[in-house]
Amino acid sequence: EGKRPEIWVTSARASGDVVDATIAGARMREVPSLILFGTGHGLAPALLEACDGVVAAIRGDGSYNHLSVRAAVAITLDRLFGEQGANPAGSD
Amino acid sequence: EGKRPEIWVTSARASGDVVDATIAGARMREVPSLILFGTGHGLAPALLEACDGVVAAIRGDGSYNHLSVRAAVAITLDRLFGEQGANPAGSD
């Protein structure tokens, strides 16, 4: 409360180091966090530089990324917090 | 061609054994497969019994599953075929 949340971005072309989803998810369970998802053109470079962490964008098999943001959000949350992610079945 | 595809279901209350997503995804890359997703009430018991395989349904943190089917499909395909699934980055 009264503290700025940590700001995470998902990016395919991130300037900073990409944090593994399991580690990022564990961190987000500890600290209030805001995750920003880019659309087709991605997030602004200034925003990528200002963020606290980067989680990997979802990549498909091909070169063109046609995944909708809502699907990307679903997959990312699963990787961060799903049974196979930071919150394995039976661990809580 | 001319062969029946293998039929997979996702189910929280499956009669058969649930196949790990990595193994299921590898199998589906080899054999034409059809994945059936249930909505709120799940799939009919007769269908669950007739299927060739079961992949785990997506479970949330709570007891009530309010995930939309489209989000469940996105997550399941990621688990089956995403970079962390049967098709790790750099493996093909």
mmCIF file with all atom_site columns, C-alpha atoms in Angstrom, chain B:
data_model
loop_
_atom_site.group_PDB
_atom_site.id
_atom_site.type_symbol
_atom_site.label_atom_id
_atom_site.label_alt_id
_atom_site.label_comp_id
_atom_site.label_asym_id
_atom_site.label_entity_id
_atom_site.label_seq_id
_atom_site.pdbx_PDB_ins_code
_atom_site.Cartn_x
_atom_site.Cartn_y
_atom_site.Cartn_z
_atom_site.occupancy
_atom_site.B_iso_or_equiv
_atom_site.pdbx_formal_charge
_atom_site.auth_seq_id
_atom_site.auth_comp_id
_atom_site.auth_asym_id
_atom_site.auth_atom_id
_atom_site.pdbx_PDB_model_num
ATOM 1  C CA . GLU B 1 1  ? -5.502  -40.217 -45.024 1.00 0.00 ? 1  GLU B CA 1
ATOM 2  C CA . GLY B 1 2  ? -8.590  -42.374 -44.798 1.00 0.00 ? 2  GLY B CA 1
ATOM 3  C CA . LYS B 1 3  ? -7.764  -43.018 -41.189 1.00 0.00 ? 3  LYS B CA 1
ATOM 4  C CA . ARG B 1 4  ? -9.786  -41.912 -38.219 1.00 0.00 ? 4  ARG B CA 1
ATOM 5  C CA . PRO B 1 5  ? -7.930  -39.258 -36.226 1.00 0.00 ? 5  PRO B CA 1
ATOM 6  C CA . GLU B 1 6  ? -7.177  -39.971 -32.619 1.00 0.00 ? 6  GLU B CA 1
ATOM 7  C CA . ILE B 1 7  ? -9.693  -38.306 -30.375 1.00 0.00 ? 7  ILE B CA 1
ATOM 8  C CA . TRP B 1 8  ? -8.484  -36.472 -27.286 1.00 0.00 ? 8  TRP B CA 1
ATOM 9  C CA . VAL B 1 9  ? -10.583 -34.806 -24.659 1.00 0.00 ? 9  VAL B CA 1
ATOM 10 C CA . THR B 1 10 ? -9.776  -32.368 -21.900 1.00 0.00 ? 10 THR B CA 1
ATOM 11 C CA . SER B 1 11 ? -11.527 -33.217 -18.711 1.00 0.00 ? 11 SER B CA 1
ATOM 12 C CA . ALA B 1 12 ? -11.362 -32.501 -15.022 1.00 0.00 ? 12 ALA B CA 1
ATOM 13 C CA . ARG B 1 13 ? -13.274 -35.688 -14.270 1.00 0.00 ? 13 ARG B CA 1
ATOM 14 C CA . ALA B 1 14 ? -11.781 -38.133 -16.721 1.00 0.00 ? 14 ALA B CA 1
ATOM 15 C CA . SER B 1 15 ? -12.355 -41.836 -16.505 1.00 0.00 ? 15 SER B CA 1
ATOM 16 C CA . GLY B 1 16 ? -9.098  -42.769 -18.200 1.00 0.00 ? 16 GLY B CA 1
ATOM 17 C CA . ASP B 1 17 ? -5.578  -41.820 -17.339 1.00 0.00 ? 17 ASP B CA 1
ATOM 18 C CA . VAL B 1 18 ? -4.540  -38.247 -17.969 1.00 0.00 ? 18 VAL B CA 1
ATOM 19 C CA . VAL B 1 19 ? -1.575  -38.026 -20.326 1.00 0.00 ? 19 VAL B CA 1
ATOM 20 C CA . ASP B 1 20 ? 1.158   -35.512 -19.571 1.00 0.00 ? 20 ASP B CA 1
ATOM 21 C CA . ALA B 1 21 ? 0.987   -32.552 -21.947 1.00 0.00 ? 21 ALA B CA 1
ATOM 22 C CA . THR B 1 22 ? 4.521   -33.048 -23.232 1.00 0.00 ? 22 THR B CA 1
ATOM 23 C CA . ILE B 1 23 ? 3.838   -36.674 -24.106 1.00 0.00 ? 23 ILE B CA 1
ATOM 24 C CA . ALA B 1 24 ? 0.407   -35.915 -25.558 1.00 0.00 ? 24 ALA B CA 1
ATOM 25 C CA . GLY B 1 25 ? 1.831   -33.103 -27.681 1.00 0.00 ? 25 GLY B CA 1
ATOM 26 C CA . ALA B 1 26 ? 4.546   -35.334 -29.091 1.00 0.00 ? 26 ALA B CA 1
ATOM 27 C CA . ARG B 1 27 ? 1.955   -37.962 -29.968 1.00 0.00 ? 27 ARG B CA 1
ATOM 28 C CA . MET B 1 28 ? -0.279  -35.384 -31.669 1.00 0.00 ? 28 MET B CA 1
ATOM 29 C CA . ARG B 1 29 ? 2.629   -34.265 -33.821 1.00 0.00 ? 29 ARG B CA 1
ATOM 30 C CA . GLU B 1 30 ? 2.869   -37.810 -35.158 1.00 0.00 ? 30 GLU B CA 1
ATOM 31 C CA . VAL B 1 31 ? -0.781  -38.742 -35.602 1.00 0.00 ? 31 VAL B CA 1
ATOM 32 C CA . PRO B 1 32 ? -3.729  -36.646 -36.863 1.00 0.00 ? 32 PRO B CA 1
ATOM 33 C CA . SER B 1 33 ? -5.628  -35.749 -33.730 1.00 0.00 ? 33 SER B CA 1
ATOM 34 C CA . LEU B 1 34 ? -8.838  -34.107 -32.700 1.00 0.00 ? 34 LEU B CA 1
ATOM 35 C CA . ILE B 1 35 ? -9.021  -32.360 -29.337 1.00 0.00 ? 35 ILE B CA 1
ATOM 36 C CA . LEU B 1 36 ? -12.450 -31.836 -27.798 1.00 0.00 ? 36 LEU B CA 1
ATOM 37 C CA . PHE B 1 37 ? -12.941 -29.179 -25.152 1.00 0.00 ? 37 PHE B CA 1
ATOM 38 C CA . GLY B 1 38 ? -15.859 -29.232 -22.777 1.00 0.00 ? 38 GLY B CA 1
ATOM 39 C CA . THR B 1 39 ? -17.716 -26.171 -21.572 1.00 0.00 ? 39 THR B CA 1
ATOM 40 C CA . GLY B 1 40 ? -19.164 -25.627 -18.094 1.00 0.00 ? 40 GLY B CA 1
ATOM 41 C CA . HIS B 1 41 ? -20.844 -28.981 -17.718 1.00 0.00 ? 41 HIS B CA 1
ATOM 42 C CA . GLY B 1 42 ? -17.993 -30.903 -19.292 1.00 0.00 ? 42 GLY B CA 1
ATOM 43 C CA . LEU B 1 43 ? -18.209 -33.514 -22.007 1.00 0.00 ? 43 LEU B CA 1
ATOM 44 C CA . ALA B 1 44 ? -20.689 -36.368 -22.045 1.00 0.00 ? 44 ALA B CA 1
ATOM 45 C CA . PRO B 1 45 ? -19.513 -39.468 -20.131 1.00 0.00 ? 45 PRO B CA 1
ATOM 46 C CA . ALA B 1 46 ? -20.016 -41.652 -23.221 1.00 0.00 ? 46 ALA B CA 1
ATOM 47 C CA . LEU B 1 47 ? -17.640 -39.380 -25.124 1.00 0.00 ? 47 LEU B CA 1
ATOM 48 C CA . LEU B 1 48 ? -15.038 -39.513 -22.372 1.00 0.00 ? 48 LEU B CA 1
ATOM 49 C CA . GLU B 1 49 ? -15.179 -43.288 -22.490 1.00 0.00 ? 49 GLU B CA 1
ATOM 50 C CA . ALA B 1 50 ? -14.847 -43.429 -26.273 1.00 0.00 ? 50 ALA B CA 1
ATOM 51 C CA . CYS B 1 51 ? -11.836 -41.134 -26.538 1.00 0.00 ? 51 CYS B CA 1
ATOM 52 C CA . ASP B 1 52 ? -8.276  -42.246 -27.233 1.00 0.00 ? 52 ASP B CA 1
ATOM 53 C CA . GLY B 1 53 ? -6.649  -39.999 -24.673 1.00 0.00 ? 53 GLY B CA 1
ATOM 54 C CA . VAL B 1 54 ? -7.209  -37.395 -22.007 1.00 0.00 ? 54 VAL B CA 1
ATOM 55 C CA . VAL B 1 55 ? -5.208  -34.226 -21.448 1.00 0.00 ? 55 VAL B CA 1
ATOM 56 C CA . ALA B 1 56 ? -5.571  -32.420 -18.147 1.00 0.00 ? 56 ALA B CA 1
ATOM 57 C CA . ALA B 1 57 ? -8.087  -29.610 -17.950 1.00 0.00 ? 57 ALA B CA 1
ATOM 58 C CA . ILE B 1 58 ? -6.810  -26.199 -16.907 1.00 0.00 ? 58 ILE B CA 1
ATOM 59 C CA . ARG B 1 59 ? -7.454  -25.599 -13.251 1.00 0.00 ? 59 ARG B CA 1
ATOM 60 C CA . GLY B 1 60 ? -7.389  -22.253 -11.530 1.00 0.00 ? 60 GLY B CA 1
ATOM 61 C CA . ASP B 1 61 ? -6.503  -21.404 -7.985  1.00 0.00 ? 61 ASP B CA 1
ATOM 62 C CA . GLY B 1 62 ? -10.070 -21.585 -6.732  1.00 0.00 ? 62 GLY B CA 1
ATOM 63 C CA . SER B 1 63 ? -12.740 -24.246 -6.852  1.00 0.00 ? 63 SER B CA 1
ATOM 64 C CA . TYR B 1 64 ? -14.921 -22.564 -9.470  1.00 0.00 ? 64 TYR B CA 1
ATOM 65 C CA . ASN B 1 65 ? -13.688 -22.830 -13.034 1.00 0.00 ? 65 ASN B CA 1
ATOM 66 C CA . HIS B 1 66 ? -14.637 -19.675 -14.859 1.00 0.00 ? 66 HIS B CA 1
ATOM 67 C CA . LEU B 1 67 ? -12.068 -19.938 -17.623 1.00 0.00 ? 67 LEU B CA 1
ATOM 68 C CA . SER B 1 68 ? -13.529 -19.364 -21.078 1.00 0.00 ? 68 SER B CA 1
ATOM 69 C CA . VAL B 1 69 ? -13.097 -22.181 -23.583 1.00 0.00 ? 69 VAL B CA 1
ATOM 70 C CA . ARG B 1 70 ? -11.070 -19.942 -25.861 1.00 0.00 ? 70 ARG B CA 1
ATOM 71 C CA . ALA B 1 71 ? -8.624  -19.207 -23.047 1.00 0.00 ? 71 ALA B CA 1
ATOM 72 C CA . ALA B 1 72 ? -8.509  -22.901 -22.137 1.00 0.00 ? 72 ALA B CA 1
ATOM 73 C CA . VAL B 1 73 ? -7.727  -23.738 -25.762 1.00 0.00 ? 73 VAL B CA 1
ATOM 74 C CA . ALA B 1 74 ? -4.907  -21.161 -25.865 1.00 0.00 ? 74 ALA B CA 1
ATOM 75 C CA . ILE B 1 75 ? -3.343  -22.497 -22.674 1.00 0.00 ? 75 ILE B CA 1
ATOM 76 C CA . THR B 1 76 ? -3.758  -26.142 -23.649 1.00 0.00 ? 76 THR B CA 1
ATOM 77 C CA . LEU B 1 77 ? -2.174  -25.619 -27.079 1.00 0.00 ? 77 LEU B CA 1
ATOM 78 C CA . ASP B 1 78 ? 0.715   -23.846 -25.363 1.00 0.00 ? 78 ASP B CA 1
ATOM 79 C CA . ARG B 1 79 ? 1.181   -26.741 -22.978 1.00 0.00 ? 79 ARG B CA 1
ATOM 80 C CA . LEU B 1 80 ? 1.013   -29.234 -25.832 1.00 0.00 ? 80 LEU B CA 1
ATOM 81 C CA . PHE B 1 81 ? 3.010   -27.417 -28.483 1.00 0.00 ? 81 PHE B CA 1
ATOM 82 C CA . GLY B 1 82 ? 4.552   -24.260 -26.977 1.00 0.00 ? 82 GLY B CA 1
ATOM 83 C CA . GLU B 1 83 ? 8.234   -23.587 -26.451 1.00 0.00 ? 83 GLU B CA 1
ATOM 84 C CA . GLN B 1 84 ? 8.054   -25.169 -23.017 1.00 0.00 ? 84 GLN B CA 1
ATOM 85 C CA . GLY B 1 85 ? 5.979   -28.086 -24.245 1.00 0.00 ? 85 GLY B CA 1
ATOM 86 C CA . ALA B 1 86 ? 6.606   -30.721 -26.869 1.00 0.00 ? 86 ALA B CA 1
ATOM 87 C CA . ASN B 1 87 ? 8.399   -28.219 -29.076 1.00 0.00 ? 87 ASN B CA 1
ATOM 88 C CA . PRO B 1 88 ? 11.132  -26.572 -27.010 1.00 0.00 ? 88 PRO B CA 1
ATOM 89 C CA . ALA B 1 89 ? 12.804  -23.544 -28.598 1.00 0.00 ? 89 ALA B CA 1
ATOM 90 C CA . GLY B 1 90 ? 15.611  -24.614 -30.872 1.00 0.00 ? 90 GLY B CA 1
ATOM 91 C CA . SER B 1 91 ? 14.542  -28.227 -31.137 1.00 0.00 ? 91 SER B CA 1
ATOM 92 C CA . ASP B 1 92 ? 13.252  -28.022 -34.695 1.00 0.00 ? 92 ASP B CA 1
#
